[in-house]
């Protein structure tokens, strides 16, 4: 028998003990049950995300097979739509693999010095090409400090914040990237003048597949996993994500890193001299 009371689930078993006696075994299976629910939801979400593109690709393939007289232009249109859906599935699988690598306990964080100013400059150039000239993108470097960590992971986390800003900001909007130090912390922030997020959604944004507007996310190629990846990368660097936003005005996503991750420029210079 299992019984639930005030958020705690107990599994109770009565087993024979000796000739005449019975033993009552009670186990707290709350965590087990929660893990099982998370696993089930995750499988359901992934299946749902894969089903839509697969249905579209299957449908177009059927049309191509059935319709003998499709002209070249129509055929190309169908092919293009199938290719878009295939890219969507590839993107989803890549994000799933990234998340699973980040969660794997064997995957120890490398502790290399990462030149953040150079990294964000590169990302800023990439953002400009991602936006296709539709936004005004600027970069403010208020600190020249580096971080200790994994460049590949930091690139992926910062890249996700930037691509979100591009995807959720209308044409003509502004996107500002900034690298700065405040108190003991180093902060990479992405500020946009996009659609903004209402307060009730903010605490849930880093949950896998949580989206404020499903169709908008999918239309722009979102997998619903970007901020979950950001959260993992930051927690592996003892960092945290802060979000401030106002509907209709825009959002600021800040990745904050503690003092023990920061390599000050003076330390870099003395290393070079040594
Ligand atoms: P997605 O692939 O859907 O963008 P994310 O995990 O990256 O998934 O983001 C989760 C949700 O947070 C998005 O679906 C979107 O609703 C919201 N969001 C993320 N970044 C922004 C932003 N800069 N402006 C407005 N909404 C955002």
mmCIF file of C-alpha atoms and ligand atoms in Angstrom:
data_model
loop_
_atom_site.group_PDB
_atom_site.id
_atom_site.type_symbol
_atom_site.label_atom_id
_atom_site.label_comp_id
_atom_site.label_asym_id
_atom_site.label_seq_id
_atom_site.Cartn_x
_atom_site.Cartn_y
_atom_site.Cartn_z
ATOM 1 C CA UNK A 1 0.000 0.000 0.000
ATOM 2 C CA UNK A 2 1.226 3.518 -0.580
ATOM 3 C CA UNK A 3 -0.178 6.476 1.279
ATOM 4 C CA UNK A 4 0.208 10.216 0.776
ATOM 5 C CA UNK A 5 0.030 12.771 3.537
ATOM 6 C CA UNK A 6 1.186 16.406 3.568
ATOM 7 C CA UNK A 7 3.401 15.919 0.520
ATOM 8 C CA UNK A 8 5.071 12.782 1.901
ATOM 9 C CA UNK A 9 4.486 9.402 0.260
ATOM 10 C CA UNK A 10 5.024 6.287 2.337
ATOM 11 C CA UNK A 11 5.117 2.746 1.039
ATOM 12 C CA UNK A 12 3.840 0.326 3.670
ATOM 13 C CA UNK A 13 4.415 -3.412 3.462
ATOM 14 C CA UNK A 14 3.399 -6.203 5.815
ATOM 15 C CA UNK A 15 5.767 -9.172 5.508
ATOM 16 C CA UNK A 16 5.801 -12.526 7.359
ATOM 17 C CA UNK A 17 8.308 -12.595 10.238
ATOM 18 C CA UNK A 18 8.907 -15.929 11.893
ATOM 19 C CA UNK A 19 5.987 -18.348 12.299
ATOM 20 C CA UNK A 20 3.293 -16.167 13.729
ATOM 21 C CA UNK A 21 4.504 -12.632 13.521
ATOM 22 C CA UNK A 22 4.397 -10.041 10.792
ATOM 23 C CA UNK A 23 6.713 -7.120 10.192
ATOM 24 C CA UNK A 24 5.438 -3.714 9.118
ATOM 25 C CA UNK A 25 7.928 -1.987 6.813
ATOM 26 C CA UNK A 26 7.390 1.670 6.048
ATOM 27 C CA UNK A 27 9.548 3.469 3.467
ATOM 28 C CA UNK A 28 9.557 7.152 2.525
ATOM 29 C CA UNK A 29 9.298 7.076 -1.307
ATOM 30 C CA UNK A 30 8.555 10.792 -1.814
ATOM 31 C CA UNK A 31 11.786 11.454 -3.681
ATOM 32 C CA UNK A 32 11.434 8.309 -5.767
ATOM 33 C CA UNK A 33 7.915 9.311 -6.743
ATOM 34 C CA UNK A 34 8.966 12.874 -7.605
ATOM 35 C CA UNK A 35 11.863 11.590 -9.754
ATOM 36 C CA UNK A 36 9.491 9.230 -11.532
ATOM 37 C CA UNK A 37 7.053 12.098 -12.247
ATOM 38 C CA UNK A 38 9.873 14.263 -13.628
ATOM 39 C CA UNK A 39 11.075 11.379 -15.822
ATOM 40 C CA UNK A 40 7.565 10.688 -17.117
ATOM 41 C CA UNK A 41 6.907 14.372 -17.902
ATOM 42 C CA UNK A 42 10.254 14.617 -19.649
ATOM 43 C CA UNK A 43 9.600 11.625 -21.902
ATOM 44 C CA UNK A 44 6.115 12.966 -22.684
ATOM 45 C CA UNK A 45 7.541 16.394 -23.560
ATOM 46 C CA UNK A 46 10.318 15.050 -25.785
ATOM 47 C CA UNK A 47 7.865 12.748 -27.580
ATOM 48 C CA UNK A 48 5.492 15.641 -28.129
ATOM 49 C CA UNK A 49 8.279 17.883 -29.452
ATOM 50 C CA UNK A 50 9.414 15.186 -31.906
ATOM 51 C CA UNK A 51 5.931 14.201 -33.024
ATOM 52 C CA UNK A 52 5.017 17.523 -34.636
ATOM 53 C CA UNK A 53 7.993 17.776 -37.019
ATOM 54 C CA UNK A 54 7.797 14.072 -37.813
ATOM 55 C CA UNK A 55 4.116 14.416 -38.696
ATOM 56 C CA UNK A 56 4.898 17.349 -40.993
ATOM 57 C CA UNK A 57 7.765 15.513 -42.736
ATOM 58 C CA UNK A 58 5.640 12.347 -43.087
ATOM 59 C CA UNK A 59 2.729 14.353 -44.517
ATOM 60 C CA UNK A 60 4.864 16.078 -47.138
ATOM 61 C CA UNK A 61 6.542 12.823 -48.141
ATOM 62 C CA UNK A 62 3.129 11.260 -48.665
ATOM 63 C CA UNK A 63 2.090 14.215 -50.836
ATOM 64 C CA UNK A 64 5.259 13.874 -52.898
ATOM 65 C CA UNK A 65 4.628 10.165 -53.412
ATOM 66 C CA UNK A 66 0.925 10.589 -54.233
ATOM 67 C CA UNK A 67 1.069 13.628 -56.477
ATOM 68 C CA UNK A 68 2.713 12.655 -59.711
ATOM 69 C CA UNK A 69 2.243 16.004 -61.332
ATOM 70 C CA UNK A 70 3.766 18.376 -58.833
ATOM 71 C CA UNK A 71 5.844 20.961 -60.634
ATOM 72 C CA UNK A 72 9.452 21.667 -59.713
ATOM 73 C CA UNK A 73 8.571 24.779 -57.702
ATOM 74 C CA UNK A 74 6.015 22.970 -55.541
ATOM 75 C CA UNK A 75 8.371 20.071 -55.013
ATOM 76 C CA UNK A 76 11.075 22.467 -53.838
ATOM 77 C CA UNK A 77 8.658 24.161 -51.455
ATOM 78 C CA UNK A 78 7.774 20.818 -49.903
ATOM 79 C CA UNK A 79 11.435 19.863 -49.644
ATOM 80 C CA UNK A 80 12.251 23.172 -47.962
ATOM 81 C CA UNK A 81 9.515 22.687 -45.365
ATOM 82 C CA UNK A 82 10.755 19.169 -44.642
ATOM 83 C CA UNK A 83 14.290 20.483 -44.280
ATOM 84 C CA UNK A 84 13.113 23.146 -41.781
ATOM 85 C CA UNK A 85 11.434 20.477 -39.665
ATOM 86 C CA UNK A 86 14.520 18.278 -39.850
ATOM 87 C CA UNK A 87 16.647 21.187 -38.584
ATOM 88 C CA UNK A 88 14.177 21.641 -35.760
ATOM 89 C CA UNK A 89 14.589 18.012 -34.697
ATOM 90 C CA UNK A 90 18.381 18.241 -35.008
ATOM 91 C CA UNK A 91 18.391 21.332 -32.802
ATOM 92 C CA UNK A 92 16.234 19.573 -30.212
ATOM 93 C CA UNK A 93 18.479 16.498 -30.148
ATOM 94 C CA UNK A 94 21.593 18.692 -29.805
ATOM 95 C CA UNK A 95 20.056 20.555 -26.848
ATOM 96 C CA UNK A 96 19.005 17.277 -25.228
ATOM 97 C CA UNK A 97 22.540 15.908 -25.594
ATOM 98 C CA UNK A 98 24.011 19.125 -24.181
ATOM 99 C CA UNK A 99 21.720 18.914 -21.145
ATOM 100 C CA UNK A 100 22.497 15.266 -20.554
ATOM 101 C CA UNK A 101 26.265 15.935 -20.791
ATOM 102 C CA UNK A 102 25.936 18.801 -18.318
ATOM 103 C CA UNK A 103 24.004 16.605 -15.903
ATOM 104 C CA UNK A 104 26.340 13.644 -16.171
ATOM 105 C CA UNK A 105 28.328 13.259 -12.980
ATOM 106 C CA UNK A 106 31.357 11.971 -14.862
ATOM 107 C CA UNK A 107 31.563 15.273 -16.681
ATOM 108 C CA UNK A 108 33.931 17.250 -14.465
ATOM 109 C CA UNK A 109 34.156 20.982 -15.104
ATOM 110 C CA UNK A 110 37.433 22.117 -16.642
ATOM 111 C CA UNK A 111 38.972 25.038 -14.803
ATOM 112 C CA UNK A 112 40.711 26.933 -17.580
ATOM 113 C CA UNK A 113 41.130 30.694 -17.650
ATOM 114 C CA UNK A 114 38.494 31.951 -20.090
ATOM 115 C CA UNK A 115 38.976 35.293 -21.806
ATOM 116 C CA UNK A 116 35.424 36.599 -21.426
ATOM 117 C CA UNK A 117 35.939 40.014 -23.083
ATOM 118 C CA UNK A 118 37.216 38.262 -26.236
ATOM 119 C CA UNK A 119 34.405 35.690 -26.050
ATOM 120 C CA UNK A 120 31.634 38.271 -25.762
ATOM 121 C CA UNK A 121 33.136 40.301 -28.616
ATOM 122 C CA UNK A 122 32.928 37.210 -30.816
ATOM 123 C CA UNK A 123 29.390 36.496 -29.631
ATOM 124 C CA UNK A 124 28.391 40.070 -30.387
ATOM 125 C CA UNK A 125 29.534 39.642 -34.013
ATOM 126 C CA UNK A 126 27.627 36.376 -34.226
ATOM 127 C CA UNK A 127 24.524 38.071 -32.760
ATOM 128 C CA UNK A 128 24.649 40.647 -35.529
ATOM 129 C CA UNK A 129 24.566 37.949 -38.185
ATOM 130 C CA UNK A 130 21.868 36.010 -36.312
ATOM 131 C CA UNK A 131 19.704 39.108 -36.194
ATOM 132 C CA UNK A 132 20.244 39.724 -39.907
ATOM 133 C CA UNK A 133 20.481 43.468 -39.307
ATOM 134 C CA UNK A 134 17.006 43.606 -37.739
ATOM 135 C CA UNK A 135 18.206 44.867 -34.349
ATOM 136 C CA UNK A 136 20.646 47.415 -33.024
ATOM 137 C CA UNK A 137 23.179 45.349 -31.110
ATOM 138 C CA UNK A 138 25.790 46.931 -28.851
ATOM 139 C CA UNK A 139 28.445 45.708 -26.465
ATOM 140 C CA UNK A 140 29.727 47.436 -23.323
ATOM 141 C CA UNK A 141 32.897 46.062 -21.774
ATOM 142 C CA UNK A 142 33.085 47.533 -18.274
ATOM 143 C CA UNK A 143 35.520 44.928 -17.024
ATOM 144 C CA UNK A 144 38.513 43.159 -18.496
ATOM 145 C CA UNK A 145 38.461 40.295 -16.011
ATOM 146 C CA UNK A 146 38.436 36.648 -17.112
ATOM 147 C CA UNK A 147 36.657 33.679 -15.559
ATOM 148 C CA UNK A 148 37.853 30.284 -14.429
ATOM 149 C CA UNK A 149 35.734 27.590 -16.036
ATOM 150 C CA UNK A 150 34.847 25.937 -19.300
ATOM 151 C CA UNK A 151 34.855 28.122 -22.408
ATOM 152 C CA UNK A 152 32.634 25.819 -24.447
ATOM 153 C CA UNK A 153 29.933 25.764 -21.760
ATOM 154 C CA UNK A 154 30.098 29.510 -21.123
ATOM 155 C CA UNK A 155 29.838 30.167 -24.848
ATOM 156 C CA UNK A 156 26.758 27.974 -25.017
ATOM 157 C CA UNK A 157 25.099 29.677 -22.018
ATOM 158 C CA UNK A 158 25.839 33.235 -23.195
ATOM 159 C CA UNK A 159 24.883 32.278 -26.754
ATOM 160 C CA UNK A 160 21.488 31.039 -25.570
ATOM 161 C CA UNK A 161 20.768 34.310 -23.742
ATOM 162 C CA UNK A 162 21.735 36.277 -26.849
ATOM 163 C CA UNK A 163 19.724 34.172 -29.263
ATOM 164 C CA UNK A 164 16.675 34.516 -26.994
ATOM 165 C CA UNK A 165 17.046 38.298 -27.006
ATOM 166 C CA UNK A 166 17.187 38.233 -30.815
ATOM 167 C CA UNK A 167 14.207 35.885 -31.102
ATOM 168 C CA UNK A 168 11.955 37.690 -28.635
ATOM 169 C CA UNK A 169 12.707 41.242 -29.736
ATOM 170 C CA UNK A 170 10.782 42.776 -32.625
ATOM 171 C CA UNK A 171 12.492 44.299 -35.618
ATOM 172 C CA UNK A 172 14.174 47.619 -34.868
ATOM 173 C CA UNK A 173 14.614 46.782 -31.146
ATOM 174 C CA UNK A 174 17.825 47.222 -29.160
ATOM 175 C CA UNK A 175 19.972 44.489 -27.649
ATOM 176 C CA UNK A 176 22.791 45.420 -25.281
ATOM 177 C CA UNK A 177 25.446 42.967 -24.120
ATOM 178 C CA UNK A 178 27.505 43.935 -21.106
ATOM 179 C CA UNK A 179 30.414 42.467 -19.170
ATOM 180 C CA UNK A 180 30.934 44.143 -15.814
ATOM 181 C CA UNK A 181 31.926 43.724 -12.181
ATOM 182 C CA UNK A 182 29.652 44.749 -9.358
ATOM 183 C CA UNK A 183 30.765 44.266 -5.770
ATOM 184 C CA UNK A 184 32.333 40.811 -5.597
ATOM 185 C CA UNK A 185 30.542 39.520 -8.673
ATOM 186 C CA UNK A 186 31.241 39.481 -12.402
ATOM 187 C CA UNK A 187 28.115 39.790 -14.534
ATOM 188 C CA UNK A 188 27.373 39.080 -18.166
ATOM 189 C CA UNK A 189 24.029 40.624 -19.040
ATOM 190 C CA UNK A 190 21.841 40.737 -22.111
ATOM 191 C CA UNK A 191 19.281 43.512 -22.155
ATOM 192 C CA UNK A 192 16.604 43.736 -24.810
ATOM 193 C CA UNK A 193 13.686 45.978 -25.668
ATOM 194 C CA UNK A 194 11.571 42.974 -26.623
ATOM 195 C CA UNK A 195 8.174 41.697 -25.621
ATOM 196 C CA UNK A 196 9.027 41.184 -21.933
ATOM 197 C CA UNK A 197 7.753 38.514 -19.559
ATOM 198 C CA UNK A 198 5.066 38.854 -16.904
ATOM 199 C CA UNK A 199 6.230 38.184 -13.326
ATOM 200 C CA UNK A 200 4.356 34.908 -12.754
ATOM 201 C CA UNK A 201 6.381 33.185 -15.496
ATOM 202 C CA UNK A 202 9.827 34.269 -14.339
ATOM 203 C CA UNK A 203 10.426 31.622 -11.624
ATOM 204 C CA UNK A 204 9.630 28.820 -14.115
ATOM 205 C CA UNK A 205 11.655 29.972 -17.148
ATOM 206 C CA UNK A 206 14.571 27.595 -16.519
ATOM 207 C CA UNK A 207 12.349 24.497 -16.346
ATOM 208 C CA UNK A 208 12.794 22.225 -19.324
ATOM 209 C CA UNK A 209 10.225 22.929 -22.041
ATOM 210 C CA UNK A 210 8.634 25.790 -20.120
ATOM 211 C CA UNK A 211 7.563 28.497 -22.566
ATOM 212 C CA UNK A 212 5.566 31.665 -22.080
ATOM 213 C CA UNK A 213 4.209 31.476 -25.610
ATOM 214 C CA UNK A 214 4.578 28.055 -27.215
ATOM 215 C CA UNK A 215 3.843 29.041 -30.766
ATOM 216 C CA UNK A 216 6.179 32.065 -30.683
ATOM 217 C CA UNK A 217 8.986 29.886 -29.333
ATOM 218 C CA UNK A 218 8.499 27.215 -32.011
ATOM 219 C CA UNK A 219 8.056 29.725 -34.836
ATOM 220 C CA UNK A 220 11.465 31.184 -34.034
ATOM 221 C CA UNK A 221 13.146 27.779 -33.767
ATOM 222 C CA UNK A 222 13.117 27.432 -29.960
ATOM 223 C CA UNK A 223 13.461 24.031 -28.304
ATOM 224 C CA UNK A 224 12.304 25.146 -24.846
ATOM 225 C CA UNK A 225 15.621 23.939 -23.400
ATOM 226 C CA UNK A 226 17.840 27.025 -23.771
ATOM 227 C CA UNK A 227 17.407 28.468 -20.293
ATOM 228 C CA UNK A 228 17.605 25.008 -18.689
ATOM 229 C CA UNK A 229 21.056 24.723 -20.310
ATOM 230 C CA UNK A 230 21.983 28.216 -19.059
ATOM 231 C CA UNK A 231 20.950 27.304 -15.514
ATOM 232 C CA UNK A 232 23.059 24.133 -15.529
ATOM 233 C CA UNK A 233 26.137 25.844 -16.914
ATOM 234 C CA UNK A 234 25.866 28.643 -14.363
ATOM 235 C CA UNK A 235 25.386 26.312 -11.424
ATOM 236 C CA UNK A 236 28.468 24.337 -12.539
ATOM 237 C CA UNK A 237 30.354 27.650 -12.269
ATOM 238 C CA UNK A 238 28.698 28.484 -8.896
ATOM 239 C CA UNK A 239 26.885 31.246 -10.737
ATOM 240 C CA UNK A 240 23.232 32.205 -10.924
ATOM 241 C CA UNK A 241 20.782 33.643 -13.412
ATOM 242 C CA UNK A 242 18.864 36.821 -12.602
ATOM 243 C CA UNK A 243 15.937 38.009 -14.700
ATOM 244 C CA UNK A 244 14.201 41.367 -14.650
ATOM 245 C CA UNK A 245 11.483 42.081 -17.137
ATOM 246 C CA UNK A 246 8.531 44.248 -17.949
ATOM 247 C CA UNK A 247 5.853 43.269 -20.430
ATOM 248 C CA UNK A 248 6.006 45.436 -23.528
ATOM 249 C CA UNK A 249 9.308 47.053 -22.476
ATOM 250 C CA UNK A 250 11.894 44.321 -22.446
ATOM 251 C CA UNK A 251 14.015 42.000 -20.334
ATOM 252 C CA UNK A 252 17.459 41.734 -18.828
ATOM 253 C CA UNK A 253 19.013 38.323 -18.263
ATOM 254 C CA UNK A 254 22.141 38.441 -16.077
ATOM 255 C CA UNK A 255 24.598 35.613 -15.531
ATOM 256 C CA UNK A 256 26.335 36.381 -12.215
ATOM 257 C CA UNK A 257 29.612 34.742 -11.158
ATOM 258 C CA UNK A 258 31.111 34.735 -7.654
ATOM 259 C CA UNK A 259 34.525 36.137 -6.696
ATOM 260 C CA UNK A 260 36.229 32.714 -6.625
ATOM 261 C CA UNK A 261 35.606 32.349 -10.402
ATOM 262 C CA UNK A 262 37.036 35.753 -11.331
ATOM 263 C CA UNK A 263 40.570 36.194 -12.618
ATOM 264 C CA UNK A 264 41.501 39.862 -12.329
ATOM 265 C CA UNK A 265 43.425 41.468 -15.187
ATOM 266 C CA UNK A 266 46.326 42.320 -12.794
ATOM 267 C CA UNK A 267 46.746 38.563 -12.153
ATOM 268 C CA UNK A 268 46.828 37.913 -15.899
ATOM 269 C CA UNK A 269 49.501 40.560 -16.475
ATOM 270 C CA UNK A 270 51.726 39.258 -13.659
ATOM 271 C CA UNK A 271 51.348 35.744 -15.073
ATOM 272 C CA UNK A 272 52.507 36.962 -18.471
ATOM 273 C CA UNK A 273 55.554 38.719 -16.942
ATOM 274 C CA UNK A 274 56.424 35.633 -14.922
HETATM 275 P P1 LIG B 1 12.885 28.657 -26.055
HETATM 276 O O1 LIG B 1 13.580 27.727 -26.943
HETATM 277 O O2 LIG B 1 11.388 28.452 -26.022
HETATM 278 O O3 LIG B 1 13.257 30.074 -26.276
HETATM 279 P P2 LIG B 1 14.206 28.933 -23.493
HETATM 280 O O4 LIG B 1 14.418 27.927 -22.406
HETATM 281 O O5 LIG B 1 15.402 29.561 -24.075
HETATM 282 O O6 LIG B 1 13.318 28.212 -24.573
HETATM 283 O O7 LIG B 1 13.264 30.088 -22.920
HETATM 284 C C1 LIG B 1 12.085 29.733 -22.200
HETATM 285 C C2 LIG B 1 11.007 30.784 -22.442
HETATM 286 O O8 LIG B 1 11.387 32.021 -21.822
HETATM 287 C C3 LIG B 1 10.780 31.136 -23.910
HETATM 288 O O9 LIG B 1 9.888 30.255 -24.524
HETATM 289 C C4 LIG B 1 10.210 32.552 -23.810
HETATM 290 O O10 LIG B 1 8.836 32.483 -23.558
HETATM 291 C C5 LIG B 1 10.897 33.118 -22.563
HETATM 292 N N1 LIG B 1 12.056 33.996 -22.889
HETATM 293 C C6 LIG B 1 13.364 33.649 -22.873
HETATM 294 N N2 LIG B 1 14.139 34.715 -23.179
HETATM 295 C C7 LIG B 1 13.302 35.751 -23.410
HETATM 296 C C8 LIG B 1 13.485 37.129 -23.776
HETATM 297 N N3 LIG B 1 14.701 37.665 -23.953
HETATM 298 N N4 LIG B 1 12.364 37.909 -23.915
HETATM 299 C C9 LIG B 1 11.136 37.395 -23.713
HETATM 300 N N5 LIG B 1 10.892 36.095 -23.377
HETATM 301 C C10 LIG B 1 11.955 35.289 -23.228
#
